Amino acid sequence: MPINSTARTIPRAIPRAIPQPISPPGPFSAVHLRRQSTSSQGQPPLAVLPTGALLRSLLTNCVASKPWLQRPVLAVLARLAAIDSGNWFSVDRNPLLHAVLKTTFYRQFCAGETPSETRETLRALKAMGFGGSILTYARETVFDHRTGAQRAFTDGNRVDDDEHIAVWRRGTLDTVDLLGPNDLLALKLTGAGPGVTGAFAAGENPPAAMWAAVEAICDRCEERNVRILVDAESQHYQAGIQKMTLELMRKYNRNRPALVYNTYQAYLKATPATLATHLVAAAQDGFTLGLKLVRGAYLATDPRALIHDTKADTDAAYNAIAQGALRRHLGDFGGDNALKPFPAVDLFLAGHNRVSVMTAYELHRSRRLAGLPTVRLGFAQLHGMSDELSFDLLQRTRGNFNEKPGLDFQEPDVYKCSNWGTVGECLAYLTRRAIENRDAITRTHDEYSALKAEARRRILAGWQPSPRRGKVWDI
Ligand SMILES: Cc1cc2nc3c(=O)[nH]c(=O)nc-3n(C[C@H](O)[C@H](O)[C@H](O)COP(=O)(O)OP(=O)(O)OC[C@H]3O[C@@H](n4cnc5c(N)ncnc54)[C@H](O)[C@@H]3O)c2cc1C
């Protein structure tokens, strides 16, 4: 059966020319979409997780799957995020609050408060088999459309725009120095302060100091062979962020694999049109489009009218873009009767949705095995989330490595994406993760069940956790 023979009706928000997603996946459904309970070595994917990380994951998933626990935790996180960093109840000043948050949610989702803590986490991730790490410097500004307020982490003293940019530039360059070849930097441009976010919101060019900072960061990444994922943030700033990222792709991705990736939020009704504009630019100006695809994380604060009405529409939009890129056929670009040639595209699929991830993985693999054209592919999940999916992908990509000797079969790399910064700097990020786990009820329950099954397995086996236990993820 050909892989696209199971395609369904195109959902209303997707332009007709974009190929239809495969869902449910035809030839692979029985074998490959199923949760992989054991590997070829007879180990379940979560066997790799050290005991400390397993217990912490059990705790956070227990909170996320119980509304009576999750509601007060979310309220406390939101309250703490609103407290100014100069206040004694700020998590960076109050030792008790700091200790409680640091040992629970912070450690579950973040890499470290200092370079040495962060380095240790990245080392531990690599020891577990990840191809590399994605690291973000946590400073950011979030705009809440409902209240019209923007929330940024500041130390309460700095007022000068250039000083904000300088602090962000230093923090981001320090982040790059923690990374090595095959790692990626995730860049939150709104962390550079009010001068930059004001320009983004007004549709103006950011200050010259910001351009200089961003180019210095890109140059340093290029030297260290570190790729850059520019994050998509609140809609209020997105037009400015996209404009700047497009310029960076034009400059740094010319005639080479993507150094810079732009992030496309599939939940936005406008994303297929934005992507089409960027494909035109890539084709005309001869650069590789770095396409990082996410569903979108600002559902709680962005204007609802801009976002697909249902989760099913968002899922269909995500799958259509992912699978279209893998077939090198998106809208009018590529395909058998292409009106426009498909430009060079490197694809990065960020997400925890097993159906989307595994369908894309199988489509890529089947095209490679059949000698059909496709694009370079990477996968990423967030640190502390969907570990079972990440380890399952790792087992599959490693297991298939020598599947077809003689064929240049480059398996996609699998990454974990982590934030570093003080607990206070990471609070907005932690709040988004809590909201996301609350909203993705089925996924959270599935994850919780898998974690409980792994804990049960270890108890029955006389509590024999990972052979690599000890320091791995137990920072
Ligand atoms: C490595 C990595 C990097 C990321 N970078 C970014 C980034 O730069 N910018 C960003 O915004 N997000 C980013 N995210 C977060 C991402 O957008 C999602 O919030 C998160 O991954 C959950 O979506 P999912 O595909 O994993 O899982 P799922 O559980 O399948 O989807 C949950 C998502 O579906 C969407 N959704 C839920 N309900 C509805 C509804 N009623 N209508 C419409 N849509 C709905 C929301 O986007 C929600 O987050 C990143 C995620 C990862 C793993």
Short mmCIF file of C-alpha atoms and ligand atoms in Angstrom, two decimals:
data_model
loop_
_atom_site.label_atom_id
_atom_site.label_comp_id
_atom_site.label_asym_id
_atom_site.label_seq_id
_atom_site.Cartn_x
_atom_site.Cartn_y
_atom_site.Cartn_z
CA MET A 1 0.00 0.00 0.00
CA PRO A 2 1.50 3.38 -0.89
CA ILE A 3 2.15 5.53 2.12
CA ASN A 4 -0.24 8.33 1.17
CA SER A 5 -3.16 6.14 0.28
CA THR A 6 -4.71 6.60 3.74
CA ALA A 7 -4.93 10.38 3.52
CA ARG A 8 -8.08 12.03 4.85
CA THR A 9 -10.06 15.10 3.99
CA ILE A 10 -8.06 18.31 4.35
CA PRO A 11 -9.16 20.24 7.42
CA ARG A 12 -10.73 23.59 6.65
CA ALA A 13 -7.89 25.76 7.93
CA ILE A 14 -5.17 24.16 5.79
CA PRO A 15 -4.72 25.50 2.25
CA ARG A 16 -5.88 22.91 -0.26
CA ALA A 17 -2.54 22.70 -1.97
CA ILE A 18 -0.77 21.38 1.12
CA PRO A 19 -0.63 17.57 0.97
CA GLN A 20 -2.93 15.77 3.34
CA PRO A 21 -1.47 14.25 6.48
CA ILE A 22 -1.33 10.52 6.96
CA SER A 23 -3.52 9.74 9.93
CA PRO A 24 -3.88 7.08 11.04
CA PRO A 25 -0.66 5.81 9.45
CA GLY A 26 -1.37 2.99 7.07
CA PRO A 27 1.34 0.41 6.68
CA PHE A 28 3.07 1.21 9.94
CA SER A 29 0.24 1.45 12.41
CA ALA A 30 0.50 -1.98 13.95
CA VAL A 31 4.23 -2.11 14.46
CA HIS A 32 5.59 1.37 14.74
CA LEU A 33 3.04 3.69 16.31
CA ARG A 34 2.48 1.33 19.18
CA ARG A 35 4.23 2.39 22.35
CA GLN A 36 7.43 0.38 22.33
CA SER A 37 7.28 -1.65 25.52
CA THR A 38 10.67 -3.28 25.10
CA SER A 39 13.72 -2.69 22.94
CA SER A 40 15.61 -5.24 20.91
CA GLN A 41 17.73 -5.79 24.03
CA GLY A 42 14.53 -6.54 25.99
CA GLN A 43 14.70 -3.24 27.94
CA PRO A 44 11.71 -0.89 28.13
CA PRO A 45 12.59 2.66 26.93
CA LEU A 46 12.34 4.12 30.46
CA ALA A 47 14.89 1.64 31.83
CA VAL A 48 17.56 4.22 30.97
CA LEU A 49 16.09 6.77 33.39
CA PRO A 50 17.98 7.01 36.70
CA THR A 51 16.03 6.49 39.88
CA GLY A 52 16.12 10.13 41.01
CA ALA A 53 14.75 11.34 37.67
CA LEU A 54 12.13 8.58 37.67
CA LEU A 55 10.85 9.59 41.12
CA ARG A 56 10.80 13.29 40.18
CA SER A 57 8.91 12.50 36.97
CA LEU A 58 6.42 10.44 38.96
CA LEU A 59 5.86 13.38 41.30
CA THR A 60 5.34 15.98 38.54
CA ASN A 61 3.12 13.67 36.49
CA CYS A 62 1.11 12.79 39.59
CA VAL A 63 0.47 16.52 40.18
CA ALA A 64 -0.33 17.11 36.49
CA SER A 65 -2.83 14.26 36.30
CA LYS A 66 -4.82 15.25 39.40
CA PRO A 67 -6.86 18.48 38.99
CA TRP A 68 -7.18 18.99 42.78
CA LEU A 69 -3.35 19.03 43.06
CA GLN A 70 -2.60 20.79 39.79
CA ARG A 71 -4.86 23.82 40.42
CA PRO A 72 -3.13 25.07 43.60
CA VAL A 73 0.34 24.35 42.16
CA LEU A 74 -0.44 26.39 39.05
CA ALA A 75 -1.85 29.22 41.15
CA VAL A 76 1.31 29.30 43.28
CA LEU A 77 3.58 29.26 40.21
CA ALA A 78 1.63 32.10 38.57
CA ARG A 79 1.76 34.09 41.85
CA LEU A 80 5.51 33.58 42.21
CA ALA A 81 6.13 34.54 38.57
CA ALA A 82 4.36 37.86 39.21
CA ILE A 83 6.56 38.78 42.21
CA ASP A 84 9.32 41.27 41.46
CA SER A 85 12.83 39.91 41.83
CA GLY A 86 13.63 42.59 44.46
CA ASN A 87 10.84 41.29 46.76
CA TRP A 88 11.79 39.00 49.66
CA PHE A 89 9.21 36.46 48.43
CA SER A 90 10.93 36.22 45.05
CA VAL A 91 12.21 32.68 44.49
CA ASP A 92 15.74 33.91 43.88
CA ARG A 93 15.83 35.70 47.27
CA ASN A 94 13.79 33.49 49.56
CA PRO A 95 15.87 30.39 50.49
CA LEU A 96 12.89 28.22 51.46
CA LEU A 97 10.90 28.88 48.27
CA HIS A 98 14.06 28.49 46.24
CA ALA A 99 14.90 25.10 47.77
CA VAL A 100 11.37 23.71 47.33
CA LEU A 101 11.10 24.77 43.68
CA LYS A 102 14.66 23.86 42.80
CA THR A 103 14.44 20.27 44.04
CA THR A 104 11.08 19.61 42.37
CA PHE A 105 9.84 21.42 39.22
CA TYR A 106 13.05 23.22 38.40
CA ARG A 107 15.15 20.04 38.35
CA GLN A 108 12.51 18.23 36.37
CA PHE A 109 12.49 20.73 33.50
CA CYS A 110 15.67 22.84 33.69
CA ALA A 111 19.38 22.21 33.28
CA GLY A 112 20.97 24.36 35.98
CA GLU A 113 21.41 27.75 37.58
CA THR A 114 25.15 27.91 36.94
CA PRO A 115 27.39 26.90 34.04
CA SER A 116 28.82 23.98 36.02
CA GLU A 117 25.36 22.60 36.95
CA THR A 118 24.27 23.01 33.35
CA ARG A 119 27.38 21.31 31.95
CA GLU A 120 26.75 18.35 34.22
CA THR A 121 23.16 17.99 32.97
CA LEU A 122 24.27 18.18 29.31
CA ARG A 123 26.97 15.59 29.96
CA ALA A 124 24.38 13.32 31.57
CA LEU A 125 22.01 13.67 28.60
CA LYS A 126 24.77 12.72 26.17
CA ALA A 127 25.65 9.72 28.35
CA MET A 128 22.07 8.53 27.87
CA GLY A 129 22.55 8.47 24.09
CA PHE A 130 21.13 11.79 22.87
CA GLY A 131 22.91 13.09 19.76
CA GLY A 132 23.29 16.48 21.37
CA SER A 133 21.45 19.00 23.50
CA ILE A 134 19.37 22.09 22.88
CA LEU A 135 19.93 24.79 25.46
CA THR A 136 18.03 28.02 26.06
CA TYR A 137 18.99 30.99 28.19
CA ALA A 138 15.77 31.45 30.14
CA ARG A 139 15.34 35.26 30.05
CA GLU A 140 12.20 36.16 28.11
CA THR A 141 9.21 38.50 27.96
CA VAL A 142 5.67 37.12 27.75
CA PHE A 143 2.77 39.29 26.60
CA ASP A 144 -0.66 38.45 28.00
CA HIS A 145 -3.24 39.43 25.41
CA ARG A 146 -6.10 39.25 27.98
CA THR A 147 -4.62 41.82 30.35
CA GLY A 148 -2.47 43.74 27.86
CA ALA A 149 0.46 43.36 30.27
CA GLN A 150 3.93 42.13 29.52
CA ARG A 151 5.88 40.15 32.04
CA ALA A 152 9.67 40.08 31.90
CA PHE A 153 12.31 38.96 34.32
CA THR A 154 14.46 41.92 35.39
CA ASP A 155 16.67 42.48 38.39
CA GLY A 156 14.76 45.66 39.14
CA ASN A 157 17.72 48.03 38.61
CA ARG A 158 18.49 48.29 34.92
CA VAL A 159 16.60 50.86 32.94
CA ASP A 160 18.79 51.44 29.93
CA ASP A 161 17.80 49.50 26.80
CA ASP A 162 21.38 48.91 25.69
CA GLU A 163 22.24 47.58 29.14
CA HIS A 164 19.39 45.05 28.88
CA ILE A 165 20.71 43.96 25.49
CA ALA A 166 24.25 43.69 26.87
CA VAL A 167 23.12 41.45 29.75
CA TRP A 168 21.17 39.21 27.39
CA ARG A 169 24.09 39.11 24.94
CA ARG A 170 26.49 38.01 27.72
CA GLY A 171 24.07 35.38 29.03
CA THR A 172 23.46 34.00 25.53
CA LEU A 173 27.17 33.92 24.61
CA ASP A 174 27.80 32.09 27.91
CA THR A 175 25.15 29.62 26.79
CA VAL A 176 26.92 29.07 23.45
CA ASP A 177 30.15 28.39 25.36
CA LEU A 178 28.42 25.53 27.17
CA LEU A 179 27.65 23.88 23.82
CA GLY A 180 29.70 21.88 21.37
CA PRO A 181 29.39 20.39 17.87
CA ASN A 182 25.99 18.84 17.21
CA ASP A 183 24.39 20.85 20.03
CA LEU A 184 21.86 23.61 19.36
CA LEU A 185 21.19 26.99 20.89
CA ALA A 186 17.52 27.94 21.34
CA LEU A 187 17.26 31.70 21.19
CA LYS A 188 14.54 33.72 22.94
CA LEU A 189 14.89 37.16 21.37
CA THR A 190 12.45 38.81 23.82
CA GLY A 191 14.96 38.23 26.63
CA ALA A 192 16.85 41.29 25.38
CA GLY A 193 14.54 43.72 27.19
CA PRO A 194 11.96 46.45 26.55
CA GLY A 195 13.86 48.31 23.79
CA VAL A 196 13.79 45.15 21.69
CA THR A 197 10.28 43.96 22.59
CA GLY A 198 8.94 47.49 22.03
CA ALA A 199 10.41 47.51 18.52
CA PHE A 200 9.08 44.00 17.79
CA ALA A 201 5.60 44.99 18.98
CA ALA A 202 5.61 48.17 16.88
CA GLY A 203 6.83 46.32 13.78
CA GLU A 204 10.04 48.37 13.77
CA ASN A 205 13.61 47.24 13.42
CA PRO A 206 15.22 46.39 16.77
CA PRO A 207 18.01 48.71 18.00
CA ALA A 208 21.44 48.50 16.34
CA ALA A 209 22.91 47.00 19.55
CA MET A 210 20.48 44.07 19.18
CA TRP A 211 21.58 43.38 15.60
CA ALA A 212 25.20 43.48 16.72
CA ALA A 213 24.43 41.12 19.63
CA VAL A 214 22.56 38.64 17.46
CA GLU A 215 25.28 38.63 14.78
CA ALA A 216 27.96 38.08 17.43
CA ILE A 217 25.93 35.13 18.75
CA CYS A 218 25.48 33.65 15.24
CA ASP A 219 29.20 34.07 14.48
CA ARG A 220 30.18 32.35 17.72
CA CYS A 221 27.74 29.50 16.95
CA GLU A 222 29.14 29.14 13.45
CA GLU A 223 32.68 28.86 14.85
CA ARG A 224 31.60 26.20 17.35
CA ASN A 225 29.41 24.31 14.86
CA VAL A 226 26.31 24.92 16.99
CA ARG A 227 22.99 25.36 15.17
CA ILE A 228 20.47 27.99 16.27
CA LEU A 229 16.72 27.55 16.80
CA VAL A 230 15.02 30.93 17.11
CA ASP A 231 12.01 30.34 19.38
CA ALA A 232 8.51 31.48 18.46
CA GLU A 233 7.08 33.54 21.32
CA SER A 234 3.97 35.63 22.13
CA GLN A 235 2.08 36.78 19.02
CA HIS A 236 2.55 40.37 20.13
CA TYR A 237 6.25 40.09 19.19
CA GLN A 238 6.15 37.38 16.53
CA ALA A 239 6.10 39.56 13.40
CA GLY A 240 9.33 41.25 14.51
CA ILE A 241 10.93 37.96 15.53
CA GLN A 242 10.08 36.35 12.17
CA LYS A 243 11.42 39.32 10.24
CA MET A 244 14.72 39.25 12.09
CA THR A 245 15.03 35.46 11.77
CA LEU A 246 14.37 35.59 8.03
CA GLU A 247 17.25 38.06 7.67
CA LEU A 248 19.50 35.77 9.72
CA MET A 249 18.60 32.75 7.56
CA ARG A 250 19.35 34.82 4.46
CA LYS A 251 22.78 35.67 5.83
CA TYR A 252 23.85 32.43 7.56
CA ASN A 253 22.06 29.65 5.60
CA ARG A 254 23.20 30.56 2.11
CA ASN A 255 24.42 27.57 0.05
CA ARG A 256 24.82 25.35 3.11
CA PRO A 257 22.74 23.35 5.61
CA ALA A 258 20.73 25.54 7.96
CA LEU A 259 22.66 27.21 10.76
CA VAL A 260 19.57 29.23 11.77
CA TYR A 261 16.05 27.77 12.09
CA ASN A 262 12.83 29.72 12.39
CA THR A 263 10.02 28.29 14.54
CA TYR A 264 6.56 27.84 12.98
CA GLN A 265 3.58 27.43 15.35
CA ALA A 266 1.13 25.00 13.75
CA TYR A 267 -1.76 26.20 15.95
CA LEU A 268 -1.83 29.57 14.15
CA LYS A 269 -4.29 29.75 11.28
CA ALA A 270 -1.81 31.98 9.42
CA THR A 271 1.17 29.60 9.57
CA PRO A 272 0.77 27.92 6.13
CA ALA A 273 0.69 31.40 4.51
CA THR A 274 3.74 32.55 6.51
CA LEU A 275 5.60 29.40 5.57
CA ALA A 276 4.73 29.87 1.88
CA THR A 277 6.23 33.40 1.99
CA HIS A 278 9.40 32.05 3.58
CA LEU A 279 9.65 29.23 1.00
CA VAL A 280 9.47 31.86 -1.76
CA ALA A 281 12.25 33.84 -0.07
CA ALA A 282 14.42 30.71 0.33
CA ALA A 283 13.94 29.73 -3.31
CA GLN A 284 14.58 33.25 -4.62
CA ASP A 285 17.54 34.13 -2.41
CA GLY A 286 19.20 30.69 -2.39
CA PHE A 287 19.23 29.90 1.31
CA THR A 288 18.21 26.80 3.24
CA LEU A 289 14.98 27.28 5.16
CA GLY A 290 15.45 26.05 8.73
CA LEU A 291 11.96 24.81 9.59
CA LYS A 292 11.42 24.07 13.27
CA LEU A 293 7.82 22.98 13.74
CA VAL A 294 5.90 23.17 17.05
CA ARG A 295 2.21 23.20 17.88
CA GLY A 296 2.50 26.39 19.94
CA ALA A 297 2.79 27.12 23.66
CA TYR A 298 0.99 30.46 24.15
CA LEU A 299 -2.61 29.25 24.00
CA ALA A 300 -3.32 30.77 27.43
CA THR A 301 -2.03 34.26 26.61
CA ASP A 302 -2.38 34.78 22.83
CA PRO A 303 -5.54 35.97 21.00
CA ARG A 304 -7.75 32.88 20.63
CA ALA A 305 -9.12 34.00 17.23
CA LEU A 306 -5.68 33.56 15.65
CA ILE A 307 -5.45 29.95 16.81
CA HIS A 308 -7.23 26.93 15.28
CA ASP A 309 -10.60 26.35 16.88
CA THR A 310 -9.89 22.77 17.88
CA LYS A 311 -6.94 20.65 18.87
CA ALA A 312 -7.79 18.32 15.95
CA ASP A 313 -7.28 21.21 13.51
CA THR A 314 -3.93 22.02 15.11
CA ASP A 315 -2.89 18.35 14.90
CA ALA A 316 -3.86 18.19 11.21
CA ALA A 317 -1.96 21.41 10.48
CA TYR A 318 1.17 20.10 12.26
CA ASN A 319 1.05 16.75 10.44
CA ALA A 320 0.40 18.36 7.04
CA ILE A 321 3.46 20.60 7.34
CA ALA A 322 5.72 17.89 8.77
CA GLN A 323 4.76 15.28 6.19
CA GLY A 324 4.69 17.80 3.33
CA ALA A 325 8.26 18.87 4.12
CA LEU A 326 9.38 15.23 4.35
CA ARG A 327 7.89 14.58 0.89
CA ARG A 328 9.34 17.86 -0.37
CA HIS A 329 5.84 18.99 -1.34
CA LEU A 330 4.26 21.94 0.48
CA GLY A 331 1.52 24.01 -1.12
CA ASP A 332 2.62 24.98 -4.65
CA PHE A 333 6.20 23.98 -3.90
CA GLY A 334 7.54 20.62 -5.06
CA GLY A 335 5.54 17.49 -5.96
CA ASP A 336 5.00 15.97 -9.39
CA ASN A 337 3.41 19.01 -11.03
CA ALA A 338 5.35 21.63 -9.13
CA LEU A 339 4.49 25.21 -9.96
CA LYS A 340 7.55 26.17 -7.93
CA PRO A 341 10.64 24.07 -7.17
CA PHE A 342 11.01 22.95 -3.57
CA PRO A 343 13.86 24.93 -1.98
CA ALA A 344 16.45 23.48 0.40
CA VAL A 345 14.73 22.80 3.73
CA ASP A 346 16.10 21.34 6.99
CA LEU A 347 13.33 20.11 9.29
CA PHE A 348 13.25 19.99 13.05
CA LEU A 349 10.17 18.43 14.65
CA ALA A 350 9.70 19.61 18.22
CA GLY A 351 6.89 17.90 20.07
CA HIS A 352 5.63 15.17 22.36
CA ASN A 353 2.74 13.90 20.28
CA ARG A 354 3.52 10.24 19.60
CA VAL A 355 1.33 9.93 16.51
CA SER A 356 2.88 13.00 14.82
CA VAL A 357 6.43 12.05 15.76
CA MET A 358 6.29 8.37 14.86
CA THR A 359 4.40 8.96 11.61
CA ALA A 360 7.03 11.49 10.55
CA TYR A 361 9.83 9.16 11.61
CA GLU A 362 8.40 6.30 9.55
CA LEU A 363 7.72 8.48 6.53
CA HIS A 364 11.31 9.74 6.57
CA ARG A 365 12.67 6.23 7.00
CA SER A 366 10.52 4.72 4.25
CA ARG A 367 11.54 7.46 1.82
CA ARG A 368 15.20 6.99 2.61
CA LEU A 369 14.94 3.22 2.19
CA ALA A 370 13.09 3.64 -1.12
CA GLY A 371 15.68 6.16 -2.34
CA LEU A 372 13.05 8.93 -2.51
CA PRO A 373 14.02 12.55 -1.86
CA THR A 374 13.37 13.95 1.58
CA VAL A 375 14.86 16.53 3.93
CA ARG A 376 17.31 16.47 6.81
CA LEU A 377 15.35 15.69 10.00
CA GLY A 378 15.83 16.10 13.74
CA PHE A 379 13.49 15.45 16.68
CA ALA A 380 13.33 17.15 20.06
CA GLN A 381 11.36 16.81 23.25
CA LEU A 382 11.61 19.01 26.30
CA HIS A 383 13.80 17.99 29.21
CA GLY A 384 11.61 16.28 31.80
CA MET A 385 8.77 15.57 29.38
CA SER A 386 7.85 12.53 27.28
CA ASP A 387 10.98 10.60 28.21
CA GLU A 388 9.43 7.36 27.05
CA LEU A 389 8.97 8.81 23.55
CA SER A 390 12.53 10.19 23.46
CA PHE A 391 14.10 6.90 24.53
CA ASP A 392 11.87 4.97 22.16
CA LEU A 393 13.07 7.19 19.27
CA LEU A 394 16.66 6.72 20.39
CA GLN A 395 16.29 2.94 20.44
CA ARG A 396 14.71 2.95 16.98
CA THR A 397 17.25 5.27 15.36
CA ARG A 398 20.15 3.33 16.84
CA GLY A 399 18.59 -0.05 16.01
CA ASN A 400 18.07 0.83 12.35
CA PHE A 401 21.52 2.15 11.79
CA ASN A 402 22.88 -0.78 9.79
CA GLU A 403 19.55 -1.78 8.36
CA LYS A 404 20.57 -1.27 4.74
CA PRO A 405 24.32 -1.59 4.34
CA GLY A 406 25.75 0.49 1.53
CA LEU A 407 22.93 3.05 1.63
CA ASP A 408 23.71 6.50 2.89
CA PHE A 409 21.05 6.19 5.58
CA GLN A 410 21.37 9.11 7.93
CA GLU A 411 19.02 8.50 10.86
CA PRO A 412 17.52 11.63 12.42
CA ASP A 413 19.15 12.88 15.61
CA VAL A 414 17.11 12.99 18.80
CA TYR A 415 17.56 15.84 21.28
CA LYS A 416 16.37 17.00 24.66
CA CYS A 417 15.76 20.73 25.01
CA SER A 418 16.60 22.35 28.32
CA ASN A 419 16.54 25.83 29.87
CA TRP A 420 19.21 27.26 32.10
CA GLY A 421 19.08 30.29 34.34
CA THR A 422 18.10 31.11 37.91
CA VAL A 423 14.88 29.66 39.29
CA GLY A 424 13.33 33.15 38.97
CA GLU A 425 14.39 33.50 35.34
CA CYS A 426 12.86 30.08 34.56
CA LEU A 427 9.47 30.68 36.25
CA ALA A 428 7.57 31.76 33.10
CA TYR A 429 8.88 28.66 31.34
CA LEU A 430 7.92 26.40 34.28
CA THR A 431 4.42 27.88 34.35
CA ARG A 432 3.97 27.13 30.62
CA ARG A 433 5.06 23.51 31.19
CA ALA A 434 2.55 23.15 34.05
CA ILE A 435 -0.27 24.56 31.90
CA GLU A 436 0.69 22.31 29.01
CA ASN A 437 0.71 19.16 31.15
CA ARG A 438 -2.69 20.15 32.56
CA ASP A 439 -4.13 20.64 29.05
CA ALA A 440 -2.65 17.52 27.45
CA ILE A 441 -4.68 15.21 29.70
CA THR A 442 -4.37 12.02 27.65
CA ARG A 443 -0.63 12.45 27.12
CA THR A 444 -0.07 13.20 30.81
CA HIS A 445 -2.05 10.11 31.87
CA ASP A 446 -0.16 7.94 29.37
CA GLU A 447 3.16 9.26 30.63
CA TYR A 448 2.13 8.74 34.24
CA SER A 449 1.08 5.14 33.49
CA ALA A 450 4.40 4.42 31.74
CA LEU A 451 6.35 5.86 34.69
CA LYS A 452 4.32 3.85 37.21
CA ALA A 453 4.88 0.69 35.13
CA GLU A 454 8.62 1.33 35.12
CA ALA A 455 8.67 1.91 38.90
CA ARG A 456 6.69 -1.32 39.39
CA ARG A 457 9.08 -3.20 37.11
CA ARG A 458 12.08 -2.01 39.14
CA ILE A 459 10.46 -2.87 42.46
CA LEU A 460 9.62 -6.39 41.24
CA ALA A 461 13.16 -6.78 39.91
CA GLY A 462 14.55 -5.90 43.35
CA TRP A 463 14.98 -2.19 42.54
CA GLN A 464 17.69 -2.45 39.94
CA PRO A 465 17.61 0.86 38.10
CA SER A 466 19.70 1.95 35.15
CA PRO A 467 23.26 0.65 35.03
CA ARG A 468 24.26 4.29 34.51
CA ARG A 469 22.50 5.46 37.62
CA GLY A 470 24.19 7.81 40.00
CA LYS A 471 24.92 11.16 38.51
CA VAL A 472 22.83 10.85 35.37
CA TRP A 473 20.12 13.54 35.62
CA ASP A 474 20.58 13.53 39.36
CA ILE A 475 22.10 16.97 39.55
C1 LIG B 1 12.05 21.15 21.68
C2 LIG B 1 10.83 22.01 21.78
C3 LIG B 1 10.89 23.34 21.46
C4 LIG B 1 9.76 24.15 21.55
N1 LIG B 1 9.83 25.45 21.16
C5 LIG B 1 8.71 26.21 21.13
C6 LIG B 1 8.72 27.52 20.61
O1 LIG B 1 9.75 28.03 20.18
N2 LIG B 1 7.56 28.21 20.62
C7 LIG B 1 6.37 27.67 21.07
O2 LIG B 1 5.34 28.34 21.01
N3 LIG B 1 6.35 26.43 21.56
C8 LIG B 1 7.47 25.68 21.60
N4 LIG B 1 7.42 24.41 22.09
C9 LIG B 1 6.19 23.92 22.77
C10 LIG B 1 5.18 23.42 21.78
O3 LIG B 1 4.65 24.48 21.03
C11 LIG B 1 4.01 22.73 22.46
O4 LIG B 1 3.43 23.57 23.40
C12 LIG B 1 4.33 21.46 23.14
O5 LIG B 1 5.32 20.76 22.48
C13 LIG B 1 3.05 20.61 23.26
O6 LIG B 1 2.61 20.22 22.01
P1 LIG B 1 2.91 18.76 21.46
O7 LIG B 1 2.95 18.80 20.00
O8 LIG B 1 4.13 18.31 22.11
O9 LIG B 1 1.78 17.85 22.07
P2 LIG B 1 0.20 17.76 22.08
O10 LIG B 1 -0.14 17.35 23.45
O11 LIG B 1 -0.29 16.90 20.98
O12 LIG B 1 -0.38 19.22 21.81
C14 LIG B 1 -0.62 20.17 22.79
C15 LIG B 1 -0.72 21.48 22.04
O13 LIG B 1 -1.85 21.45 21.16
C16 LIG B 1 -2.34 22.76 20.99
N5 LIG B 1 -3.75 22.78 21.41
C17 LIG B 1 -4.27 22.23 22.49
N6 LIG B 1 -5.59 22.48 22.56
C18 LIG B 1 -5.91 23.22 21.48
C19 LIG B 1 -7.12 23.80 21.00
N7 LIG B 1 -8.27 23.67 21.64
N8 LIG B 1 -7.07 24.48 19.86
C20 LIG B 1 -5.91 24.62 19.20
N9 LIG B 1 -4.74 24.09 19.59
C21 LIG B 1 -4.74 23.40 20.75
C22 LIG B 1 -1.50 23.67 21.85
O14 LIG B 1 -0.51 24.18 21.01
C23 LIG B 1 -0.92 22.72 22.89
O15 LIG B 1 0.31 23.17 23.41
C24 LIG B 1 8.52 23.59 21.98
C25 LIG B 1 8.46 22.24 22.28
C26 LIG B 1 9.57 21.44 22.18
C27 LIG B 1 9.45 19.98 22.48
#
